Short mmCIF file of C-alpha atoms in Angstrom, two decimals:
data_model
loop_
_atom_site.label_atom_id
_atom_site.label_comp_id
_atom_site.label_asym_id
_atom_site.label_seq_id
_atom_site.Cartn_x
_atom_site.Cartn_y
_atom_site.Cartn_z
CA UNK A 1446 47.52 17.77 6.64
CA UNK A 1447 46.53 16.09 3.31
CA UNK A 1448 44.06 18.33 1.06
CA UNK A 1449 41.52 16.20 0.55
CA UNK A 1450 40.24 15.69 -3.06
CA UNK A 1451 37.49 17.87 -4.55
CA UNK A 1452 34.28 15.65 -3.93
CA UNK A 1453 31.52 14.14 -5.73
CA UNK A 1454 28.59 16.35 -6.41
CA UNK A 1455 26.24 13.68 -5.28
CA UNK A 1456 26.33 14.90 -1.62
CA UNK A 1457 25.41 18.69 -3.22
CA UNK A 1458 23.46 17.93 -6.05
CA UNK A 1459 25.61 19.54 -8.26
CA UNK A 1460 24.68 17.50 -11.42
CA UNK A 1461 21.25 17.23 -13.12
CA UNK A 1462 18.66 14.52 -12.01
CA UNK A 1463 16.64 13.83 -14.79
CA UNK A 1464 13.23 11.11 -14.00
CA UNK A 1465 12.16 9.88 -18.05
CA UNK A 1466 10.16 7.15 -17.89
CA UNK A 1467 11.70 4.81 -15.30
CA UNK A 1468 14.66 7.03 -14.72
CA UNK A 1469 17.74 7.13 -16.99
CA UNK A 1470 21.29 8.17 -16.69
CA UNK A 1471 23.75 9.83 -18.38
CA UNK A 1472 26.91 8.88 -16.75
CA UNK A 1473 29.63 10.80 -17.36
CA UNK A 1474 31.66 10.84 -13.84
CA UNK A 1475 35.04 12.20 -15.00
CA UNK A 1476 34.87 14.23 -12.37
CA UNK A 1477 35.72 12.07 -9.95
CA UNK A 1478 37.42 9.78 -12.27
CA UNK A 1479 39.71 10.11 -15.69
CA UNK A 1480 39.55 6.65 -16.87
CA UNK A 1481 36.59 5.12 -18.88
CA UNK A 1482 33.41 3.41 -17.21
CA UNK A 1483 33.38 0.02 -16.52
CA UNK A 1484 31.11 -1.87 -19.29
CA UNK A 1485 29.61 -4.23 -16.98
CA UNK A 1486 28.75 -6.08 -19.83
CA UNK A 1487 31.87 -8.56 -19.18
CA UNK A 1488 32.96 -9.70 -15.90
CA UNK A 1489 35.02 -8.20 -12.97
CA UNK A 1490 37.59 -10.24 -12.80
CA UNK A 1491 38.59 -9.34 -9.25
CA UNK A 1492 35.91 -10.22 -5.16
CA UNK A 1493 35.83 -9.72 -2.06
CA UNK A 1494 37.73 -12.89 -1.73
CA UNK A 1495 40.64 -11.46 -3.44
CA UNK A 1496 41.10 -8.28 -1.43
CA UNK A 1497 44.99 -7.81 -0.65
CA UNK A 1498 45.62 -9.78 2.86
CA UNK A 1499 45.19 -8.28 6.45
CA UNK A 1500 47.36 -7.51 9.33
CA UNK A 1501 45.79 -8.13 13.01
CA UNK A 1502 43.48 -5.53 13.85
CA UNK A 1503 43.68 -4.24 17.29
CA UNK A 1504 41.10 -2.80 19.44
CA UNK A 1505 40.96 0.97 18.87
CA UNK A 1506 37.36 2.06 18.93
CA UNK A 1507 38.23 5.79 18.50
CA UNK A 1508 37.90 6.94 15.00
CA UNK A 1509 40.91 8.36 12.89
CA UNK A 1510 42.46 11.84 11.99
CA UNK A 1511 41.78 13.73 8.59
CA UNK A 1512 45.23 12.48 7.26
CA UNK A 1513 44.47 9.36 8.43
CA UNK A 1514 41.87 8.72 5.90
CA UNK A 1515 41.67 10.43 3.36
CA UNK A 1516 41.14 8.34 0.09
CA UNK A 1517 42.91 5.07 1.09
CA UNK A 1518 41.35 3.18 -1.58
CA UNK A 1519 42.67 5.51 -4.66
CA UNK A 1520 45.69 5.64 -2.72
CA UNK A 1521 46.57 2.21 -2.19
CA UNK A 1522 47.97 -0.25 -5.18
CA UNK A 1523 46.24 -2.96 -5.12
CA UNK A 1524 43.15 -1.02 -3.01
CA UNK A 1525 42.86 0.74 -6.06
CA UNK A 1526 42.61 -1.63 -8.55
CA UNK A 1527 40.03 -2.92 -6.28
CA UNK A 1528 38.26 -0.13 -6.02
CA UNK A 1529 36.67 0.97 -9.93
CA UNK A 1530 35.70 4.90 -8.87
CA UNK A 1531 34.29 5.45 -12.61
CA UNK A 1532 31.64 2.87 -12.33
CA UNK A 1533 28.17 5.51 -12.04
CA UNK A 1534 27.18 5.50 -8.87
CA UNK A 1535 23.25 7.22 -9.58
CA UNK A 1536 21.19 7.20 -12.75
CA UNK A 1537 21.87 10.37 -13.79
CA UNK A 1538 19.94 13.29 -16.69
CA UNK A 1539 21.34 13.03 -19.56
CA UNK A 1540 20.13 11.24 -22.94
CA UNK A 1541 18.56 8.00 -23.65
CA UNK A 1542 20.43 5.78 -25.59
CA UNK A 1543 19.31 2.85 -26.99
CA UNK A 1544 22.18 1.03 -27.09
CA UNK A 1545 22.59 1.34 -23.08
CA UNK A 1546 18.72 0.63 -22.48
CA UNK A 1547 19.31 -2.29 -24.47
CA UNK A 1548 22.38 -3.83 -22.68
CA UNK A 1549 20.21 -2.72 -19.30
CA UNK A 1550 17.24 -4.70 -20.64
CA UNK A 1551 19.42 -7.64 -19.98
CA UNK A 1552 18.88 -7.97 -16.49
CA UNK A 1553 15.65 -7.49 -13.79
CA UNK A 1554 16.57 -5.08 -11.33
CA UNK A 1555 18.72 -4.81 -9.52
CA UNK A 1556 20.71 -4.99 -11.77
CA UNK A 1557 19.15 -3.53 -14.94
CA UNK A 1558 16.09 -3.00 -16.49
CA UNK A 1559 14.32 -5.69 -17.72
CA UNK A 1560 10.47 -6.01 -17.37
CA UNK A 1561 10.84 -1.47 -17.66
CA UNK A 1562 8.70 0.25 -20.30
CA UNK A 1563 10.75 2.85 -22.87
CA UNK A 1564 8.69 6.18 -22.20
CA UNK A 1565 10.90 8.80 -22.38
CA UNK A 1566 8.17 11.58 -22.49
CA UNK A 1567 7.62 12.21 -18.84
CA UNK A 1568 9.78 13.58 -16.55
CA UNK A 1569 11.35 16.30 -15.10
CA UNK A 1570 14.74 17.57 -13.60
CA UNK A 1571 16.39 19.80 -11.43
CA UNK A 1572 19.96 21.04 -11.18
CA UNK A 1573 21.42 22.59 -8.06
CA UNK A 1574 25.10 24.17 -8.60
CA UNK A 1575 26.83 24.05 -4.69
CA UNK A 1576 29.83 22.80 -4.86
CA UNK A 1577 32.09 21.74 -1.87
CA UNK A 1578 35.92 22.15 -0.92
CA UNK A 1579 38.18 20.14 2.09
CA UNK A 1580 37.32 16.55 3.34
CA UNK A 1581 33.76 15.19 3.40
CA UNK A 1582 33.26 13.32 6.75
CA UNK A 1583 30.49 10.85 6.57
CA UNK A 1584 28.68 8.65 8.55
CA UNK A 1585 26.60 5.14 7.27
CA UNK A 1586 24.01 4.21 10.80
CA UNK A 1587 22.62 1.08 10.40
CA UNK A 1588 20.01 -0.78 12.31
CA UNK A 1589 22.22 -3.35 14.84
CA UNK A 1590 22.78 -3.84 18.05
CA UNK A 1591 25.68 -3.02 18.80
CA UNK A 1592 24.22 0.48 19.03
CA UNK A 1593 22.28 0.29 22.18
CA UNK A 1594 23.81 1.70 24.76
CA UNK A 1595 26.69 2.74 22.93
CA UNK A 1596 26.66 6.30 23.45
CA UNK A 1597 27.44 6.96 19.56
CA UNK A 1598 24.88 9.93 18.91
CA UNK A 1599 27.38 12.90 18.92
CA UNK A 1600 30.28 11.40 17.57
CA UNK A 1601 27.31 10.60 14.12
CA UNK A 1602 26.00 13.65 14.46
CA UNK A 1603 29.67 15.55 13.91
CA UNK A 1604 29.77 13.83 10.77
CA UNK A 1605 28.80 16.70 7.39
CA UNK A 1606 26.88 13.81 6.47
CA UNK A 1607 24.39 11.24 8.00
CA UNK A 1608 23.02 8.32 5.51
CA UNK A 1609 20.52 5.64 7.27
CA UNK A 1610 18.91 2.68 6.39
CA UNK A 1611 15.04 0.74 6.48
CA UNK A 1612 13.76 0.99 10.24
CA UNK A 1613 15.95 4.34 10.93
CA UNK A 1614 14.42 4.62 14.46
CA UNK A 1615 16.33 8.18 16.31
CA UNK A 1616 13.31 9.69 18.66
CA UNK A 1617 14.62 7.81 22.30
CA UNK A 1618 17.27 6.83 20.87
CA UNK A 1619 19.17 9.86 19.87
CA UNK A 1620 21.78 9.48 23.19
CA UNK A 1621 23.33 5.87 20.85
CA UNK A 1622 21.91 6.85 17.29
CA UNK A 1623 22.00 10.71 17.11
CA UNK A 1624 19.99 12.35 15.37
CA UNK A 1625 21.37 13.87 12.02
CA UNK A 1626 19.91 12.74 9.29
CA UNK A 1627 20.94 13.59 5.24
CA UNK A 1628 20.25 10.40 3.05
CA UNK A 1629 18.16 8.20 4.08
CA UNK A 1630 18.33 4.63 1.60
CA UNK A 1631 16.26 1.71 1.18
CA UNK A 1632 13.70 0.20 -1.54
CA UNK A 1633 10.02 -0.02 -2.08
CA UNK A 1634 9.95 -2.86 0.09
CA UNK A 1635 11.97 -2.23 2.84
CA UNK A 1636 10.83 1.51 3.55
CA UNK A 1637 7.10 -0.24 3.43
CA UNK A 1638 8.36 -3.27 5.95
CA UNK A 1639 10.16 -1.57 7.74
CA UNK A 1640 7.12 1.55 8.85
CA UNK A 1641 4.89 -1.93 9.21
CA UNK A 1642 7.50 -3.83 11.42
CA UNK A 1643 9.00 -1.00 13.69
CA UNK A 1644 5.73 1.32 14.08
CA UNK A 1645 5.95 -0.04 17.76
CA UNK A 1646 9.07 1.64 18.73
CA UNK A 1647 8.38 4.90 16.84
CA UNK A 1648 9.39 4.31 13.58
CA UNK A 1649 6.04 6.19 12.22
CA UNK A 1650 7.82 7.76 9.26
CA UNK A 1651 10.87 7.72 6.88
CA UNK A 1652 12.74 10.90 8.13
CA UNK A 1653 11.60 14.16 6.06
CA UNK A 1654 13.41 17.31 6.94
CA UNK A 1655 15.35 20.89 4.32
CA UNK A 1656 17.97 18.50 4.60
CA UNK A 1657 16.97 14.85 3.79
CA UNK A 1658 17.87 13.11 0.31
CA UNK A 1659 16.26 9.74 -0.19
CA UNK A 1660 17.99 7.50 -2.36
CA UNK A 1661 15.93 4.69 -3.69
CA UNK A 1662 17.87 0.93 -4.48
CA UNK A 1663 16.00 0.18 -7.54
CA UNK A 1664 15.28 -3.43 -6.50
CA UNK A 1665 12.30 -4.15 -9.17
CA UNK A 1666 9.70 -2.00 -10.77
CA UNK A 1667 8.40 -0.82 -7.89
CA UNK A 1668 11.46 1.30 -6.57
CA UNK A 1669 11.13 2.80 -10.84
CA UNK A 1670 7.41 3.52 -10.34
CA UNK A 1671 7.53 5.09 -6.51
CA UNK A 1672 10.11 7.34 -7.99
CA UNK A 1673 8.64 8.39 -10.94
CA UNK A 1674 5.41 9.21 -8.82
CA UNK A 1675 7.23 10.92 -6.30
CA UNK A 1676 8.59 13.42 -8.70
CA UNK A 1677 5.29 13.45 -10.63
CA UNK A 1678 3.42 14.20 -7.10
CA UNK A 1679 0.83 11.39 -8.34
CA UNK A 1680 -0.05 8.66 -6.79
CA UNK A 1681 1.78 5.32 -8.33
CA UNK A 1682 -0.03 4.33 -11.48
CA UNK A 1683 0.50 0.70 -11.69
CA UNK A 1684 1.67 -2.83 -10.50
CA UNK A 1685 1.86 -3.46 -6.18
CA UNK A 1686 2.15 0.35 -5.20
CA UNK A 1687 -1.22 1.28 -7.20
CA UNK A 1688 -3.44 4.20 -5.93
CA UNK A 1689 -0.13 4.78 -3.00
CA UNK A 1690 0.78 8.40 -2.09
CA UNK A 1691 4.74 8.75 -2.41
CA UNK A 1692 3.63 11.95 0.15
CA UNK A 1693 2.65 10.39 2.90
CA UNK A 1694 6.25 9.07 2.81
CA UNK A 1695 8.58 12.28 1.51
CA UNK A 1696 6.52 15.30 2.39
CA UNK A 1697 4.40 17.75 0.71
CA UNK A 1698 7.01 19.99 -0.10
CA UNK A 1699 9.93 17.85 -1.57
CA UNK A 1700 11.14 19.07 -4.18
CA UNK A 1701 13.27 16.46 -7.35
CA UNK A 1702 16.26 17.05 -6.28
CA UNK A 1703 15.45 15.27 -3.16
CA UNK A 1704 15.70 12.04 -5.17
CA UNK A 1705 17.82 9.58 -6.03
CA UNK A 1706 18.52 6.30 -7.94
CA UNK A 1707 21.48 4.09 -7.69
CA UNK A 1708 22.19 3.08 -10.92
CA UNK A 1709 21.60 -0.59 -11.82
CA UNK A 1710 25.67 -1.07 -12.69
CA UNK A 1711 26.87 0.27 -9.72
CA UNK A 1712 24.88 -2.34 -7.99
CA UNK A 1713 26.29 -4.94 -10.52
CA UNK A 1714 29.74 -3.55 -9.51
CA UNK A 1715 29.04 -3.98 -5.23
CA UNK A 1716 27.93 -7.87 -5.84
CA UNK A 1717 30.91 -8.66 -8.24
CA UNK A 1718 33.62 -7.03 -6.42
CA UNK A 1719 32.91 -6.90 -3.20
CA UNK A 1720 30.29 -9.43 -2.60
CA UNK A 1721 30.16 -12.68 -5.01
CA UNK A 1722 28.97 -14.72 -1.88
CA UNK A 1723 28.31 -18.10 -2.41
CA UNK A 1724 24.67 -18.03 -1.90
CA UNK A 1725 24.83 -17.14 -5.84
CA UNK A 1726 25.38 -21.00 -5.87
CA UNK A 1727 22.40 -22.44 -4.31
CA UNK A 1728 18.61 -23.01 -5.05
CA UNK A 1729 17.05 -18.86 -4.06
CA UNK A 1730 20.48 -17.61 -5.94
CA UNK A 1731 17.59 -15.42 -7.86
CA UNK A 1732 16.82 -14.15 -4.63
CA UNK A 1733 20.28 -12.98 -3.40
CA UNK A 1734 21.45 -9.25 -3.60
CA UNK A 1735 23.62 -6.73 -1.21
CA UNK A 1736 21.64 -6.20 1.64
CA UNK A 1737 20.18 -2.33 1.51
CA UNK A 1738 23.03 -1.32 4.48
CA UNK A 1739 25.64 -2.76 2.17
CA UNK A 1740 24.38 -0.53 -0.48
CA UNK A 1741 23.86 2.74 1.13
CA UNK A 1742 27.49 1.94 2.46
CA UNK A 1743 29.57 1.30 -0.45
CA UNK A 1744 27.66 4.44 -1.94
CA UNK A 1745 29.14 6.25 0.92
CA UNK A 1746 32.89 4.94 0.51
CA UNK A 1747 32.63 6.14 -3.67
CA UNK A 1748 31.02 9.62 -2.54
CA UNK A 1749 32.63 10.70 0.91
CA UNK A 1750 36.12 11.20 1.55
CA UNK A 1751 36.46 9.46 4.66
CA UNK A 1752 33.57 6.67 6.54
CA UNK A 1753 32.43 6.02 10.07
CA UNK A 1754 30.04 3.05 9.88
CA UNK A 1755 27.85 2.57 12.92
CA UNK A 1756 25.66 -0.64 13.30
CA UNK A 1757 26.97 -2.87 11.14
CA UNK A 1758 27.81 -7.00 11.78
CA UNK A 1759 30.88 -7.51 13.95
CA UNK A 1760 32.47 -10.52 14.10
CA UNK A 1761 30.64 -10.99 18.12
CA UNK A 1762 27.66 -9.75 16.51
CA UNK A 1763 26.08 -13.07 18.99
CA UNK A 1764 26.04 -10.70 21.60
CA UNK A 1765 24.33 -7.95 21.04
CA UNK A 1766 20.29 -8.00 19.66
CA UNK A 1767 19.02 -8.09 16.37
CA UNK A 1768 18.37 -3.83 16.67
CA UNK A 1769 19.67 -1.24 18.59
CA UNK A 1770 15.44 -0.48 19.49
CA UNK A 1771 14.89 -3.47 20.37
CA UNK A 1772 13.14 -3.71 23.53
CA UNK A 1773 13.92 -7.66 24.16
CA UNK A 1774 17.03 -8.94 22.57
CA UNK A 1775 16.41 -10.53 19.66
CA UNK A 1776 19.28 -12.82 18.14
CA UNK A 1777 20.29 -11.63 14.17
CA UNK A 1778 18.28 -14.14 11.86
CA UNK A 1779 19.93 -14.76 8.41
CA UNK A 1780 18.32 -15.14 5.26
CA UNK A 1781 19.06 -16.25 1.92
CA UNK A 1782 18.88 -12.96 0.09
CA UNK A 1783 21.39 -12.01 1.74
CA UNK A 1784 25.04 -12.55 3.23
CA UNK A 1785 25.58 -10.54 6.73
CA UNK A 1786 28.51 -12.80 7.38
CA UNK A 1787 30.36 -12.30 4.26
CA UNK A 1788 29.66 -8.65 4.58
CA UNK A 1789 31.25 -8.66 8.14
CA UNK A 1790 34.31 -9.94 6.82
CA UNK A 1791 34.38 -7.52 4.40
CA UNK A 1792 33.76 -4.48 6.75
CA UNK A 1793 36.45 -6.10 8.95
CA UNK A 1794 38.57 -5.90 5.90
CA UNK A 1795 37.61 -2.75 5.24
CA UNK A 1796 38.47 -1.08 8.33
CA UNK A 1797 41.80 -2.75 8.40
CA UNK A 1798 42.79 -1.53 5.69
CA UNK A 1799 41.50 1.47 6.86
CA UNK A 1800 39.25 2.62 4.01
CA UNK A 1801 36.57 3.24 6.45
CA UNK A 1802 36.54 3.17 9.99
CA UNK A 1803 33.79 0.68 11.86
CA UNK A 1804 32.00 1.04 14.84
CA UNK A 1805 32.95 -2.02 17.42
CA UNK A 1806 32.65 -2.72 20.71
CA UNK A 1807 34.66 -5.36 22.64
CA UNK A 1808 32.14 -7.56 25.00
CA UNK A 1809 31.20 -5.95 28.66
CA UNK A 1810 31.54 -2.12 26.46
#
């Protein structure tokens, strides 16, 4: 059986993580990729529509073996041109470089730092020396209704790391979605909206516990302010969420190394290379960004050896409710800020190319 490559320290917290004023990262990812990091000031030439042609997909719903799925995106000569493992996934500790600050000041979130203040005086950091060898197997769990009655809970929990997003309800749905949470991904907006919208079905707090880490998606200033306040243990000092206390979401004893934030370059890379939607040419193009689930799934695809995706949109989405926790069936509604149908086509493509395994459910199953 093939021996998997050494793992990106994102999952185990090897790298020191620092919050300056609004998080700045020095992105040295040589332990993943020996090439130069991509400079996103110039356009990327490969988009989701130019992924390799697909073969006819079977109906297999069993996750393949470790040997079958060990980083195919790096082994395949074509996929290797599509995936760029040198793009920084997270914002890391390091010296605040004026040139990089100016570059990222050109665009607002989630693709830059426009509107964020320069203030490098407030910062904390933490380091961990944990490491891992062998294959890292990750499950990314969306909230799709395809999981209702699926009995996939044990399979999900069998993965070393489990990523969840937004309204990650588990109580009462353990048989279908499992109980394990390693990483919870969100924006400040989706976190608060989920707590308000799904309280009635049991989502009364975000996942908490010693093994849970939080991945902020930098959609706008709110996310930087909430993360900065969480790291410093203070109420949010200004803007939309002024006075909000982060500990009510993340617990009273959340250490610094629990908090991560995606890098703007990574979000841009995912949009440009995989999810460059036609919505970007429409009236409300400024609202478009990849969905929370998509960004967290791509985070796993860039940091794990093997990825299984559960609860994501499939071609027969109309047969299922919007969410697995819906008490009555509700149709999936498409909004202008995400292109869920495009995302579904990309998931199918990556599944067929064996970059990841997508849970699919034939009608009547």
